[in-house]
Coordinates of C-alpha atoms in Angstrom, one line a residue:
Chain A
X613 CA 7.3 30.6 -47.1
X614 CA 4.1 32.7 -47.7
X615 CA 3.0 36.2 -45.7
X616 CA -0.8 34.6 -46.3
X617 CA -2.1 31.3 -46.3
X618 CA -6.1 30.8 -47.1
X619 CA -7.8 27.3 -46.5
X620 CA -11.1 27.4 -48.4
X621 CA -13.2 24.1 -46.7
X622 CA -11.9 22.7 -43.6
X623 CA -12.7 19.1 -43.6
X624 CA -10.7 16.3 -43.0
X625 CA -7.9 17.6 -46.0
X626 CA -8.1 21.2 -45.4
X627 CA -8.0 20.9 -41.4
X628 CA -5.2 18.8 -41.9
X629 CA -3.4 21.3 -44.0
X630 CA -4.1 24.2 -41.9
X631 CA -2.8 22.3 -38.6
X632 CA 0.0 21.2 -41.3
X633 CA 1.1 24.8 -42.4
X634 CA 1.2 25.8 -38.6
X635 CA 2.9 23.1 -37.4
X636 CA 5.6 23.4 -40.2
X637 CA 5.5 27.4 -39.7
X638 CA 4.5 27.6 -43.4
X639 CA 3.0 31.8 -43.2
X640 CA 2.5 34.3 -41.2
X641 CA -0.5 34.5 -41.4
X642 CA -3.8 31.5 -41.6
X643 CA -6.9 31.9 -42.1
X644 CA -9.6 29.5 -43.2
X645 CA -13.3 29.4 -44.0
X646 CA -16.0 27.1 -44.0
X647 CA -19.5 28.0 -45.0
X648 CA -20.4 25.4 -42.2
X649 CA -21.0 26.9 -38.5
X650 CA -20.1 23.9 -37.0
X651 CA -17.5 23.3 -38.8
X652 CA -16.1 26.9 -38.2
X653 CA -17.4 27.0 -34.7
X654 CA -14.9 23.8 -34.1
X655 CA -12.3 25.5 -35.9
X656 CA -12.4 28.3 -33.4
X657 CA -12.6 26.6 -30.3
X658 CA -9.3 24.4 -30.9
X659 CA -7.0 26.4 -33.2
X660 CA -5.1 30.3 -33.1
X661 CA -5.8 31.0 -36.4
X662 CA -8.1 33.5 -37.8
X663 CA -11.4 31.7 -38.9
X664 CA -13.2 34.5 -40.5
X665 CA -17.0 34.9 -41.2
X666 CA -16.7 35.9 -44.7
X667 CA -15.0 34.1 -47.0
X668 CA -13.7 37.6 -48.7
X669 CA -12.1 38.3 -45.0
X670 CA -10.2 35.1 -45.4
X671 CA -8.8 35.8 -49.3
X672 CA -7.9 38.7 -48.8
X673 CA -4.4 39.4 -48.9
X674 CA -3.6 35.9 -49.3
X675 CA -0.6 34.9 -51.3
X676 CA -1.8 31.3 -51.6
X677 CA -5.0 30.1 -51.5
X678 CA -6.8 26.8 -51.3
X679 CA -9.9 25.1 -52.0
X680 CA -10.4 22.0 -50.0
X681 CA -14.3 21.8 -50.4
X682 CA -16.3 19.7 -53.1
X683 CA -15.9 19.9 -56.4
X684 CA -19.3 20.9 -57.1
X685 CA -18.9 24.1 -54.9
X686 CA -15.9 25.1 -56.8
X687 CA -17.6 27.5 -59.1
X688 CA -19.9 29.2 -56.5
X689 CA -16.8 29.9 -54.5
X690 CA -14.4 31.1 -57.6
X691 CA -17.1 33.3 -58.0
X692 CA -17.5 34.9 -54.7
X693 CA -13.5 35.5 -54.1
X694 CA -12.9 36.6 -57.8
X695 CA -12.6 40.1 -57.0
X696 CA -10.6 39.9 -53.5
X697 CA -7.6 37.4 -54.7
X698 CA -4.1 39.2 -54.6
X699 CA -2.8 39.9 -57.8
X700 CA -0.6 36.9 -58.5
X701 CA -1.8 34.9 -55.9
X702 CA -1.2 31.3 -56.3
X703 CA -5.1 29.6 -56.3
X704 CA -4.6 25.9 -55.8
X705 CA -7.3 23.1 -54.7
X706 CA -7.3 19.7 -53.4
X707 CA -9.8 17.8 -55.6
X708 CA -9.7 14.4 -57.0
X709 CA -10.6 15.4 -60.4
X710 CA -9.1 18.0 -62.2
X711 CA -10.3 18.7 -66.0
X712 CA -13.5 19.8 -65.5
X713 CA -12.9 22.2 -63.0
X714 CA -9.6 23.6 -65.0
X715 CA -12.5 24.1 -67.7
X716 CA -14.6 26.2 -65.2
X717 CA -11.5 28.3 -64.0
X718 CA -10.5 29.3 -67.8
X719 CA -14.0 30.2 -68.2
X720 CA -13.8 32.5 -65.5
X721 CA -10.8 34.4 -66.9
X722 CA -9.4 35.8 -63.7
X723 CA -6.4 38.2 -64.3
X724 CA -3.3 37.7 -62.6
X725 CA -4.2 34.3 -61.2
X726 CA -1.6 31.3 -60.9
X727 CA -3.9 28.9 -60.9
X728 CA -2.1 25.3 -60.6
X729 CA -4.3 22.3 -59.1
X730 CA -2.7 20.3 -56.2
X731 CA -4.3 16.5 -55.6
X732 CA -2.5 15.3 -52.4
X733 CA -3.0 11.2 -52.8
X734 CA -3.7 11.1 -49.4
X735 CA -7.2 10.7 -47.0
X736 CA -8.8 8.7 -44.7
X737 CA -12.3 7.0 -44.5
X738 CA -13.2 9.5 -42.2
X739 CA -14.3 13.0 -42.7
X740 CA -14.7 16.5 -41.0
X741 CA -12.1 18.4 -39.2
X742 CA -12.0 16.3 -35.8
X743 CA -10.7 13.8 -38.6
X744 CA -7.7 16.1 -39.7
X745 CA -4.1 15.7 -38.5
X746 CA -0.7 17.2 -39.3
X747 CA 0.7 14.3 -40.4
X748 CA -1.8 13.2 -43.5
X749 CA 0.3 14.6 -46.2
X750 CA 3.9 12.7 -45.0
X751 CA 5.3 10.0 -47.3
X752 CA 2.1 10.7 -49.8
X753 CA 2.1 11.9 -53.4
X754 CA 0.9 15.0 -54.8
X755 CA 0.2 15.8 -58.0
X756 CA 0.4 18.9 -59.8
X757 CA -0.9 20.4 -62.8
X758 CA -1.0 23.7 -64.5
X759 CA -1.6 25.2 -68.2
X760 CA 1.1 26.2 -70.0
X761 CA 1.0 29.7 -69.3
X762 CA 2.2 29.4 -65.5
X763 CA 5.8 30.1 -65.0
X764 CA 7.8 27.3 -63.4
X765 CA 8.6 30.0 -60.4
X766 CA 5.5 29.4 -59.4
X767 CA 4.9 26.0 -59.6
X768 CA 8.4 25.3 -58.2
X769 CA 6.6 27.7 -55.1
X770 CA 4.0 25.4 -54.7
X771 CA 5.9 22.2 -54.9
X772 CA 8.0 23.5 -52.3
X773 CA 5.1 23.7 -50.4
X774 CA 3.8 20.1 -50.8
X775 CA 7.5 19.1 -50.0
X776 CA 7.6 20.6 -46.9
X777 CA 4.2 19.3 -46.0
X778 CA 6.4 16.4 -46.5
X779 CA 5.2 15.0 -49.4
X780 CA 6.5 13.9 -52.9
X781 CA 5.3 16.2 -56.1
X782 CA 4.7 14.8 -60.0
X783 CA 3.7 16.9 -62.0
X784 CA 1.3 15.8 -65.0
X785 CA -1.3 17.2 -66.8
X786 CA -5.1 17.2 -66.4
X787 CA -6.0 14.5 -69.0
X788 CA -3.3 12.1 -67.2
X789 CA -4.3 13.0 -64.0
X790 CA -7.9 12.1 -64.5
X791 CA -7.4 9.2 -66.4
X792 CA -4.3 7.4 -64.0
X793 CA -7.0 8.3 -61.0
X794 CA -9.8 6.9 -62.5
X795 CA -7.7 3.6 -62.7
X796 CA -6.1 3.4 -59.1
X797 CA -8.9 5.8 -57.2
X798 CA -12.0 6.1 -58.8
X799 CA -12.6 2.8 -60.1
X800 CA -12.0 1.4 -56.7
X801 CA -14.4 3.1 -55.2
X802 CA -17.2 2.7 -57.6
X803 CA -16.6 -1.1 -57.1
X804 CA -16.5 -1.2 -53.6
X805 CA -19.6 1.0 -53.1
X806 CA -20.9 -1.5 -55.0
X807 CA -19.7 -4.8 -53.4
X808 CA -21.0 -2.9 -50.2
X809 CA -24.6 -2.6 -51.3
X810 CA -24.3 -5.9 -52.9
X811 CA -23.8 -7.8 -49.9
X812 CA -26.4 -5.4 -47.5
X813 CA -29.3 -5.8 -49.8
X814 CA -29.4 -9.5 -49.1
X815 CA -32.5 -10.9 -46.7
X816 CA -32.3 -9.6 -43.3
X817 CA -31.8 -13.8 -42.4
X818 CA -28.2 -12.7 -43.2
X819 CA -27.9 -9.7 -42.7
X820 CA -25.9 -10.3 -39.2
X821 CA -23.9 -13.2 -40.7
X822 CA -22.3 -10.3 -43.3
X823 CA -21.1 -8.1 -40.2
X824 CA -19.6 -10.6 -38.3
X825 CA -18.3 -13.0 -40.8
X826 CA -16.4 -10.2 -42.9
X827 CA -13.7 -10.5 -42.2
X828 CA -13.0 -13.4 -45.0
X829 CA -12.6 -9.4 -47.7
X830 CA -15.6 -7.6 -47.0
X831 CA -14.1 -5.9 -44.2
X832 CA -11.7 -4.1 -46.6
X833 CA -14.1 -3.1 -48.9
X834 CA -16.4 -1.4 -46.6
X835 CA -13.3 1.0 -45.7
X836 CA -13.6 2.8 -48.9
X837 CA -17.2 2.6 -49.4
X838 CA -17.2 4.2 -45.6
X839 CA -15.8 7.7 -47.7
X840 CA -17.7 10.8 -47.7
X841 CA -20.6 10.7 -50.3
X842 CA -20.9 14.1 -51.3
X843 CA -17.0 14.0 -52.1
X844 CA -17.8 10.8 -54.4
X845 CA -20.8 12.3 -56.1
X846 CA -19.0 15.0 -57.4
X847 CA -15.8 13.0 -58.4
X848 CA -17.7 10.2 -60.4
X849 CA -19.7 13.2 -62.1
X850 CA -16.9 15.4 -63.3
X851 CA -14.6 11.9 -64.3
X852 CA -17.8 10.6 -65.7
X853 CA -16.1 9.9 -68.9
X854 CA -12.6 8.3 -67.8
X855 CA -14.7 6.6 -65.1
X856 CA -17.2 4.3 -67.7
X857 CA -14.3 3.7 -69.8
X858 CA -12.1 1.6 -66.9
X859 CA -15.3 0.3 -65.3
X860 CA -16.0 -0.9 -68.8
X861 CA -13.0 -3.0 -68.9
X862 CA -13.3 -4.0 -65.9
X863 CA -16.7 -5.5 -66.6
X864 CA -14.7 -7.8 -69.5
X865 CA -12.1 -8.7 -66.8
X866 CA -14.9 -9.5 -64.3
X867 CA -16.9 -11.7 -67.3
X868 CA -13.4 -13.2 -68.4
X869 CA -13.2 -14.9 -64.1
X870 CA -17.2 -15.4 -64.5
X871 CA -16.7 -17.3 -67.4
X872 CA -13.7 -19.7 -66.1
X873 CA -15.5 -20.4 -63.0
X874 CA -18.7 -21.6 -64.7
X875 CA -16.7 -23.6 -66.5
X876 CA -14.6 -24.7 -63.6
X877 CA -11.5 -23.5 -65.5
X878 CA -8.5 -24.1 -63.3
X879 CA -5.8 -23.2 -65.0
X880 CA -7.6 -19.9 -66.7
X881 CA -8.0 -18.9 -62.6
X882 CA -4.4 -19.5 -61.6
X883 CA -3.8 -17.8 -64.4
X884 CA -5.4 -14.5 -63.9
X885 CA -4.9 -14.8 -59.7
X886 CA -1.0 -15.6 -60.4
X887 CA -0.7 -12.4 -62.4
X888 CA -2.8 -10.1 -60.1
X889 CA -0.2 -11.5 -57.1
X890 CA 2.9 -9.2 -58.4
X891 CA 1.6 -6.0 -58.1
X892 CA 1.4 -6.0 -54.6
X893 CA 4.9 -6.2 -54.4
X894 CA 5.5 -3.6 -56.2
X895 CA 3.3 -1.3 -54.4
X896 CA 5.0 -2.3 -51.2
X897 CA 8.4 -1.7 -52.8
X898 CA 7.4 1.8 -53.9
X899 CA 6.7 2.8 -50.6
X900 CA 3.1 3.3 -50.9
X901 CA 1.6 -0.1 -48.5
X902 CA 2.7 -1.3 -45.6
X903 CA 3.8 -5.1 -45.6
X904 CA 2.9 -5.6 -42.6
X905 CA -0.1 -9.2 -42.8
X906 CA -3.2 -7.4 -42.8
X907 CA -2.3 -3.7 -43.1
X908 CA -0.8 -4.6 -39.4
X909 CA -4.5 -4.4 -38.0
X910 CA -5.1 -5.4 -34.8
Chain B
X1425 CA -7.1 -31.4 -24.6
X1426 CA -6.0 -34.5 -26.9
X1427 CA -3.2 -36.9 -27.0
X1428 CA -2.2 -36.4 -30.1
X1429 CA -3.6 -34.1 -32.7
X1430 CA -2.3 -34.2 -36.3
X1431 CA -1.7 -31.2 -39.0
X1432 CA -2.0 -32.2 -42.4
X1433 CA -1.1 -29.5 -44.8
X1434 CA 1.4 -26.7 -43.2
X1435 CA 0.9 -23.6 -44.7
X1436 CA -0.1 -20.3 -43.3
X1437 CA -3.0 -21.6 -41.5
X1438 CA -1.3 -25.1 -40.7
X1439 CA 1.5 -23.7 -39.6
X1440 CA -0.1 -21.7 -37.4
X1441 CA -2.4 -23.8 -36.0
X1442 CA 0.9 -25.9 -35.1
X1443 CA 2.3 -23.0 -33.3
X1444 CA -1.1 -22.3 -31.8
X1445 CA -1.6 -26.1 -30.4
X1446 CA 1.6 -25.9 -29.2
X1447 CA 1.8 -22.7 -27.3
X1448 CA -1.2 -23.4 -25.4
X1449 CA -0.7 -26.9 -24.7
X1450 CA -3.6 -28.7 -26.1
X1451 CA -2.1 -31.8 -27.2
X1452 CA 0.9 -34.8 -25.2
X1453 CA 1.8 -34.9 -29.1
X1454 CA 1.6 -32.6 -32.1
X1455 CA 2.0 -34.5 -35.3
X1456 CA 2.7 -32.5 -38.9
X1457 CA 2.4 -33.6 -42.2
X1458 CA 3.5 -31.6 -45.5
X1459 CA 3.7 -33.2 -48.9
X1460 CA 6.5 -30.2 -50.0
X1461 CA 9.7 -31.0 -48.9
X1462 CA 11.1 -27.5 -48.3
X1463 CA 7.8 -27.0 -46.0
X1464 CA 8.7 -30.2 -44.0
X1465 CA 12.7 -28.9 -44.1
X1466 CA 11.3 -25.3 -42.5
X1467 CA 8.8 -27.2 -39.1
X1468 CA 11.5 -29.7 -39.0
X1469 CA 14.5 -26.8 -38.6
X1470 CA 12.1 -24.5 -36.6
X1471 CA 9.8 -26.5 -34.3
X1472 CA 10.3 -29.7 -32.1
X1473 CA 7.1 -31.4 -32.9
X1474 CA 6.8 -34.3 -34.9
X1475 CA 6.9 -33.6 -38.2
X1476 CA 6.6 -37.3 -40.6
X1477 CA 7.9 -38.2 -43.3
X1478 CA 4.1 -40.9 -44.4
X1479 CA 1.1 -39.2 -44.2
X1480 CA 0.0 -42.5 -42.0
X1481 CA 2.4 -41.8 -39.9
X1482 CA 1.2 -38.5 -38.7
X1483 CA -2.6 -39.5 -38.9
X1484 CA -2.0 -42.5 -36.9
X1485 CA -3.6 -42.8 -33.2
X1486 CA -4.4 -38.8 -33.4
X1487 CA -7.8 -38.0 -32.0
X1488 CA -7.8 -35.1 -33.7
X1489 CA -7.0 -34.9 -37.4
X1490 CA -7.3 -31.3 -39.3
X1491 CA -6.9 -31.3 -43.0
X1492 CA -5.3 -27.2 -43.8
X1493 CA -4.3 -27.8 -47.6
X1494 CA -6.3 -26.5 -50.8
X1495 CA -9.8 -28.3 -51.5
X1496 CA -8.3 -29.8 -54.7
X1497 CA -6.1 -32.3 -52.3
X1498 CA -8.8 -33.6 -49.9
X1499 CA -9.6 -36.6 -52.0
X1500 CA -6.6 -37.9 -51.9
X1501 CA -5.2 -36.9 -48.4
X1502 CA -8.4 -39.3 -47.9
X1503 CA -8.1 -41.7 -49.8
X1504 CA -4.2 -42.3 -48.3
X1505 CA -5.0 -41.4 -45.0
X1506 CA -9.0 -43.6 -44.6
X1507 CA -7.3 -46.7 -43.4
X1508 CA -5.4 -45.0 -40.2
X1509 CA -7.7 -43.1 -38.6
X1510 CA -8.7 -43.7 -35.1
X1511 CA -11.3 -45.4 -34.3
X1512 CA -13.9 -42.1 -33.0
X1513 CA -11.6 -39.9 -34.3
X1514 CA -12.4 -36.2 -35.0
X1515 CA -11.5 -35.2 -38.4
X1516 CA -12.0 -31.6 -39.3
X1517 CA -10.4 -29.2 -41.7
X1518 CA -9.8 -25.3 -42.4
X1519 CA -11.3 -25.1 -45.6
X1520 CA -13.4 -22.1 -47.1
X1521 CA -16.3 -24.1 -49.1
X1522 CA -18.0 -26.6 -47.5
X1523 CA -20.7 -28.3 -49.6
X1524 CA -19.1 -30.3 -52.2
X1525 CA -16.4 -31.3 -49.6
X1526 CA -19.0 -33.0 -47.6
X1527 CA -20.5 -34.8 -50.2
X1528 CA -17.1 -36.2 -50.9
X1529 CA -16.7 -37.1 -47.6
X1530 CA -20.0 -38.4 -47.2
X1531 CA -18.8 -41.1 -50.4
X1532 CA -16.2 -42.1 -48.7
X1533 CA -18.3 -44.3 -46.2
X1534 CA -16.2 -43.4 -43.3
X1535 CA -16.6 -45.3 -40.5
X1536 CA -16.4 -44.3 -36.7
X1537 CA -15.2 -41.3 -37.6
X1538 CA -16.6 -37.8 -36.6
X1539 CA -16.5 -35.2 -39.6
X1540 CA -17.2 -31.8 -38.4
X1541 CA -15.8 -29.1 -40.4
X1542 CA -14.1 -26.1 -39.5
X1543 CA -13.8 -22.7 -41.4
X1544 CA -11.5 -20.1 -39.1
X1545 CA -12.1 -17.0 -40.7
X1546 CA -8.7 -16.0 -40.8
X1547 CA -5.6 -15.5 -42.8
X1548 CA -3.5 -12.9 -44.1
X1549 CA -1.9 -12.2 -48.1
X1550 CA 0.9 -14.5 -47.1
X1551 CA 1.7 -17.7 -47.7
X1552 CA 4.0 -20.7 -46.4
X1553 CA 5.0 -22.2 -42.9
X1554 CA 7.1 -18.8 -42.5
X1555 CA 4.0 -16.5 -42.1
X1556 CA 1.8 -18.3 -39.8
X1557 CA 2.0 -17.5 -36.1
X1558 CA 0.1 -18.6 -33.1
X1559 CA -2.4 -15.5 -32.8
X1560 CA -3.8 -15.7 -35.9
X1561 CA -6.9 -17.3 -34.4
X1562 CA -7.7 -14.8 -31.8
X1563 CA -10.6 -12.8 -32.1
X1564 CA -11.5 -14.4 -35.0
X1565 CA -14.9 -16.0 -35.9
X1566 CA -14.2 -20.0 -36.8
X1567 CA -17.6 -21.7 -38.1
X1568 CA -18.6 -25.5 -37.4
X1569 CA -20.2 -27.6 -40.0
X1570 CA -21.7 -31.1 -39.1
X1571 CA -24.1 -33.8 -40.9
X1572 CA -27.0 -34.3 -37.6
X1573 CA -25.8 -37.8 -37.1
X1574 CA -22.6 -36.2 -35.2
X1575 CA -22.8 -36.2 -31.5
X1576 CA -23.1 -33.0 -29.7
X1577 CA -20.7 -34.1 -27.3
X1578 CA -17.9 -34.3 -30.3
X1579 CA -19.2 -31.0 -31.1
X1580 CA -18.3 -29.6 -28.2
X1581 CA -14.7 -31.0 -28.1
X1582 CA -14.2 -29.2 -31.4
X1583 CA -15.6 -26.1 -30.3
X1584 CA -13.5 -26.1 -27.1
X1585 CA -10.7 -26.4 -29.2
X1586 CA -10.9 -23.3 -31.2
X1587 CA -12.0 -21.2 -28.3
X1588 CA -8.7 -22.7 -27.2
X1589 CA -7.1 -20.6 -29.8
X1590 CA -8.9 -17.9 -29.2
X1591 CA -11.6 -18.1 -31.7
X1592 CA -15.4 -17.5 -31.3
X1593 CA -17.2 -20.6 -32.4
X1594 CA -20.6 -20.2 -34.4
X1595 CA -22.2 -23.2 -35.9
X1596 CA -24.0 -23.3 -39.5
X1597 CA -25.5 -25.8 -42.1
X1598 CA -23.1 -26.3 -45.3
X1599 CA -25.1 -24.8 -47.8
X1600 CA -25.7 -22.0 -45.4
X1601 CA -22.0 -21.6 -44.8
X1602 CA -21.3 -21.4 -48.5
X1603 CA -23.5 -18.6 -48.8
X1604 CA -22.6 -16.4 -46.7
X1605 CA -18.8 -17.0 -47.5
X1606 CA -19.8 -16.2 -51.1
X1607 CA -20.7 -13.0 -49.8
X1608 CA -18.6 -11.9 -47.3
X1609 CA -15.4 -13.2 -48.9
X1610 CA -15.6 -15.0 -52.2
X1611 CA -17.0 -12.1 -53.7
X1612 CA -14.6 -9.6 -52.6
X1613 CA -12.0 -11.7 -53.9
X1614 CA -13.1 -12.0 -57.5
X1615 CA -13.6 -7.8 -57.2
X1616 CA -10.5 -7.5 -56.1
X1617 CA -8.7 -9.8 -58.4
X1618 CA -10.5 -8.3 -61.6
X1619 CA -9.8 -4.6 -60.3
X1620 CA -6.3 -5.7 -60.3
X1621 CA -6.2 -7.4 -63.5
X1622 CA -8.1 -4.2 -64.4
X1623 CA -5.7 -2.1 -63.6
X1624 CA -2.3 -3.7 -64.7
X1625 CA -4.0 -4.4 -68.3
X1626 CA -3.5 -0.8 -68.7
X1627 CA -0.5 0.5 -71.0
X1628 CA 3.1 -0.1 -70.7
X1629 CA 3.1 3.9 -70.3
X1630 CA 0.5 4.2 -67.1
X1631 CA 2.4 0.7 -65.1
X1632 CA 4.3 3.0 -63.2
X1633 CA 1.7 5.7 -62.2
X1634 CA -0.4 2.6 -61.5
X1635 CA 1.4 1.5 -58.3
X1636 CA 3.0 5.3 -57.4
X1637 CA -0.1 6.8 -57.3
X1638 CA -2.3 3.4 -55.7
X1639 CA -2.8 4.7 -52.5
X1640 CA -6.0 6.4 -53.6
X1641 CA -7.9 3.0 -53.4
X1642 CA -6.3 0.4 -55.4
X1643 CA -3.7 -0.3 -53.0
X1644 CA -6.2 -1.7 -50.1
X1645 CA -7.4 -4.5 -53.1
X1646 CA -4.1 -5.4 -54.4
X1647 CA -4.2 -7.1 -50.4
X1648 CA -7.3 -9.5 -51.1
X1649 CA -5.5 -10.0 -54.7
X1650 CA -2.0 -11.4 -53.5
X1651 CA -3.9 -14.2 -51.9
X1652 CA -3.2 -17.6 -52.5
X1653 CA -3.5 -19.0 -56.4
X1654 CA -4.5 -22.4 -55.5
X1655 CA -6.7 -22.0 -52.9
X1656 CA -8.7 -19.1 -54.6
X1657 CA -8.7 -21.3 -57.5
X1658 CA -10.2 -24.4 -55.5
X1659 CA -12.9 -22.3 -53.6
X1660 CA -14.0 -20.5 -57.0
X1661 CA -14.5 -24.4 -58.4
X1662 CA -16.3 -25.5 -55.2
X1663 CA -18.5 -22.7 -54.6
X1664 CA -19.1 -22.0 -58.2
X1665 CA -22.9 -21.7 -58.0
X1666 CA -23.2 -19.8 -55.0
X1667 CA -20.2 -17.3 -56.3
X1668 CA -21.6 -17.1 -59.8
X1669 CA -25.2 -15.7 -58.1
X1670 CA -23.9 -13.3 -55.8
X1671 CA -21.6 -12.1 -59.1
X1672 CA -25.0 -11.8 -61.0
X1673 CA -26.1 -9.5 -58.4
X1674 CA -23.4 -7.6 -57.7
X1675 CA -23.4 -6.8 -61.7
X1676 CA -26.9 -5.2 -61.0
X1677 CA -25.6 -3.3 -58.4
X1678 CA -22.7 -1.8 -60.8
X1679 CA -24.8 -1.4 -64.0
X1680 CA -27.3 1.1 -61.6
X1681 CA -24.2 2.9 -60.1
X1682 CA -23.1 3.2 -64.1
X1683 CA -26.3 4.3 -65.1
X1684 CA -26.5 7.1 -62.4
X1685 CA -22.8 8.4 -63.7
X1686 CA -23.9 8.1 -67.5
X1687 CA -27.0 10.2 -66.8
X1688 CA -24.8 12.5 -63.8
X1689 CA -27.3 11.4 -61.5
X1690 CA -25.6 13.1 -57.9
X1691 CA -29.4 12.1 -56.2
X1692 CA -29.2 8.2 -56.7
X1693 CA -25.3 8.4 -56.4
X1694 CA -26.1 10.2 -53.0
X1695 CA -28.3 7.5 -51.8
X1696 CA -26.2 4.8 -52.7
X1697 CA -22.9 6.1 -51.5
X1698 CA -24.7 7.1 -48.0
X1699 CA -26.5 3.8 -47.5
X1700 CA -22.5 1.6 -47.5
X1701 CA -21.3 4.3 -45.2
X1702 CA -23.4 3.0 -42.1
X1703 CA -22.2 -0.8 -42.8
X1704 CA -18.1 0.3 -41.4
X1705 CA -19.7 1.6 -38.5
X1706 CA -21.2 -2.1 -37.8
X1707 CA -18.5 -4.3 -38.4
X1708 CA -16.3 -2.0 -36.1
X1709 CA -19.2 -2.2 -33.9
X1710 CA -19.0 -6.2 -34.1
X1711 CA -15.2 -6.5 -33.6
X1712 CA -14.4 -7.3 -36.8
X1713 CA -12.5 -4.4 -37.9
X1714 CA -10.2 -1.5 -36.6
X1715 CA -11.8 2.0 -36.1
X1716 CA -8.2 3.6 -37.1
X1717 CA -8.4 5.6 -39.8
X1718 CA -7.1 4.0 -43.3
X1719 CA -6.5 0.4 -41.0
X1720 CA -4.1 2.5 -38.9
X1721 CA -1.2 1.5 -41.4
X1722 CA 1.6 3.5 -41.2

């Protein structure tokens, strides 16, 4: 599909999509950087491809190039390959948040750049590359978005890309993106990060009686608030905005069930848990949950 | 173990205790009570115990009676069933909040008759005689509640039961089992049903992206949120006070993770997001979770 394949931060996503693209065959060539020496030094020891020192070395020539790192190192790096990316390269990314850092690339006004952003809906609560596999992307969404200025050749390129990493593509714009992932990612995470430290800054009496009695919900929760913090930091600052609005709402929702069990409102309850019931069907019917009791857990 | 143990209440945790009780042998005769006909039409069709068609019928001559329907209906299932029980029986029940149950119990003026509660924490998002099975139990914490006047050698009978099943048996006061729960499980659930509402309050326009694109984090709460109506609804009323101070605190714990987003604060979002990461590692640690990535769901 591509002479030159670049992954730009190797953790959990990008190890997974460089063991992806050389499963599938996807280039010719691989090569992938991480400004970690572990991370690079683990690279090297279990993979073929070419993990070079500089990240220049691994640009170089590409004809698609991803960044699978932070958001917040997004700018450093766009600043350090500027001057080695292939004229028309396709520059991609992996991020959870996109309108900010389209901001920082049009700022940047780099010449003969396709720049369309890639959010594969897909992860684990683990994270560095001993975390990766082949298989992360299969059955998962990805979303794409791109100014108006990129031709559809080359978005077509990349969805074919995503499709053979055997996911589905939507493509939507930045705004939409931001705000539909603040709603069904973000928001979910700020809530279970803080249902987490809820429930551990109680007195150390109980602190063992939370671990082993969680399984009652609490389990679940501290799946998601198990997810790499640096990632998080940066998401909740760049969807800042989006992010307070929905957690805003949620608040009045939260106050609305507050309210109805202080007053030992019945029928308000089954109300509201009656209405919430549905969506997991739907969910399960979209293909995107298992329905297997528990997640299937053993 | 017993000569006759009775069900009252065949749901998803009666009807599994059924299948439990009866796989393993613990009882010459398995009684079953259900005030729904279809239920009683579904044990009757699929199982050869006895299931009655009077409530005194199934309680009478059991030694072991265990009450698995919403908190709402113990009053009454008393009320009919006071006059039958055994002389010595033990009566016991599955319930999730314990203090306001005993009191009512404690009213009643039951004579010769051992109340220890039982609270197996366990369960799935399903509901009905047609998703219990007779595993559910294993592995799986079940917590003993009893007033000091019971025997320990009653105690013991109880406890030998569950570990029967499978369980591990811990015993706690009431009021300390209701806090905890609120913690551990009735918090998560009013999180999860408010994220929900949250999220499906959105516009006509977003519904769709909503459950495509869940799989970011929403998805794992829709679980907790397709959880039964009318038992959430009973366990909200009965623990009300213990629920609405763990909310209060929880709030707190949002408003400063809002705070640090207004003001883009990546330090405090850094330390909060890195001190719920070490919790997962516990309650894997304690058995009380899988260590596959995202549940290991497929």
């Amino acid at each position: 599909m591509f002479d030159k394949i670049c992954v730009l931060g190797c953790g959990l996503i990008g190890s997974s999509l460089l063991r992806a693209i050389h499963k599938k065959k996807l280039a010719k060539e691989i090569s992938a950087f991480d400004k970690s020496k572990d991370v690079s030094l683990y690279l090297t020891k279990n993979f073929s491809f070419n993990v070079t020192k500089s990240i220049d070395e691994a640009v170089k020539d590409s004809d698609l190039v991803i960044i699978s790192s932070p958001l917040s190192s997004y700018k450093e790096i766009l600043l350090l390959i500027k001057s080695s990316l292939k004229k028309n390269v396709i520059l991609t990314d992996t991020g959870s948040a996109k309108k900010e850092i389209n901001k920082i690339i049009n700022n940047l006004n780099l010449e003969d750049v396709n720049w369309i952003a890639s959010h594969p809906i897909a992860g684990t609560e683990f994270s560095g590359p001993e975390a990766g596999f082949a298989e992360l992307f299969e059955k998962r969404w990805c979303i794409l978005s791109a100014d108006k200025n990129i031709s559809k050749e080359e978005i077509k390129k990349l969805e074919k890309f995503w499709v053979e990493l055997g996911s589905k593509v939507k493509l939507m714009s930045f705004e939409q993106h931001d705000y539909v992932m603040s709603l069904t990612s973000h928001l979910p995470h700020a809530v279970a990060y803080s249902i987490v430290k809820t429930a551990i800054n109680e007195d150390e009496k109980y602190k063992n009686d939370i671990i082993q009695y969680s399984a009652g919900g609490l389990r679940d929760f501290t799946r998601i608030a198990a997810s790499d913090p640096i990632m998080w930091r940066d998401i909740f600052i760049d969807n800042s905005e989006n992010i307070l609005e929905v957690l805003n709402n949620y608040s009045k929702n939260l106050d609305e069930i507050k309210t109805a069990i202080k007053n030992k409102d019945g029928e308000k309850l089954m109300k509201i848990f009656s209405s919430t019931k549905k969506v997991r069907k739907e969910i399960i019917k979209a293909g995107q949950d298992t329905d297997k009791p528990g997640f299937g857990r053993k």
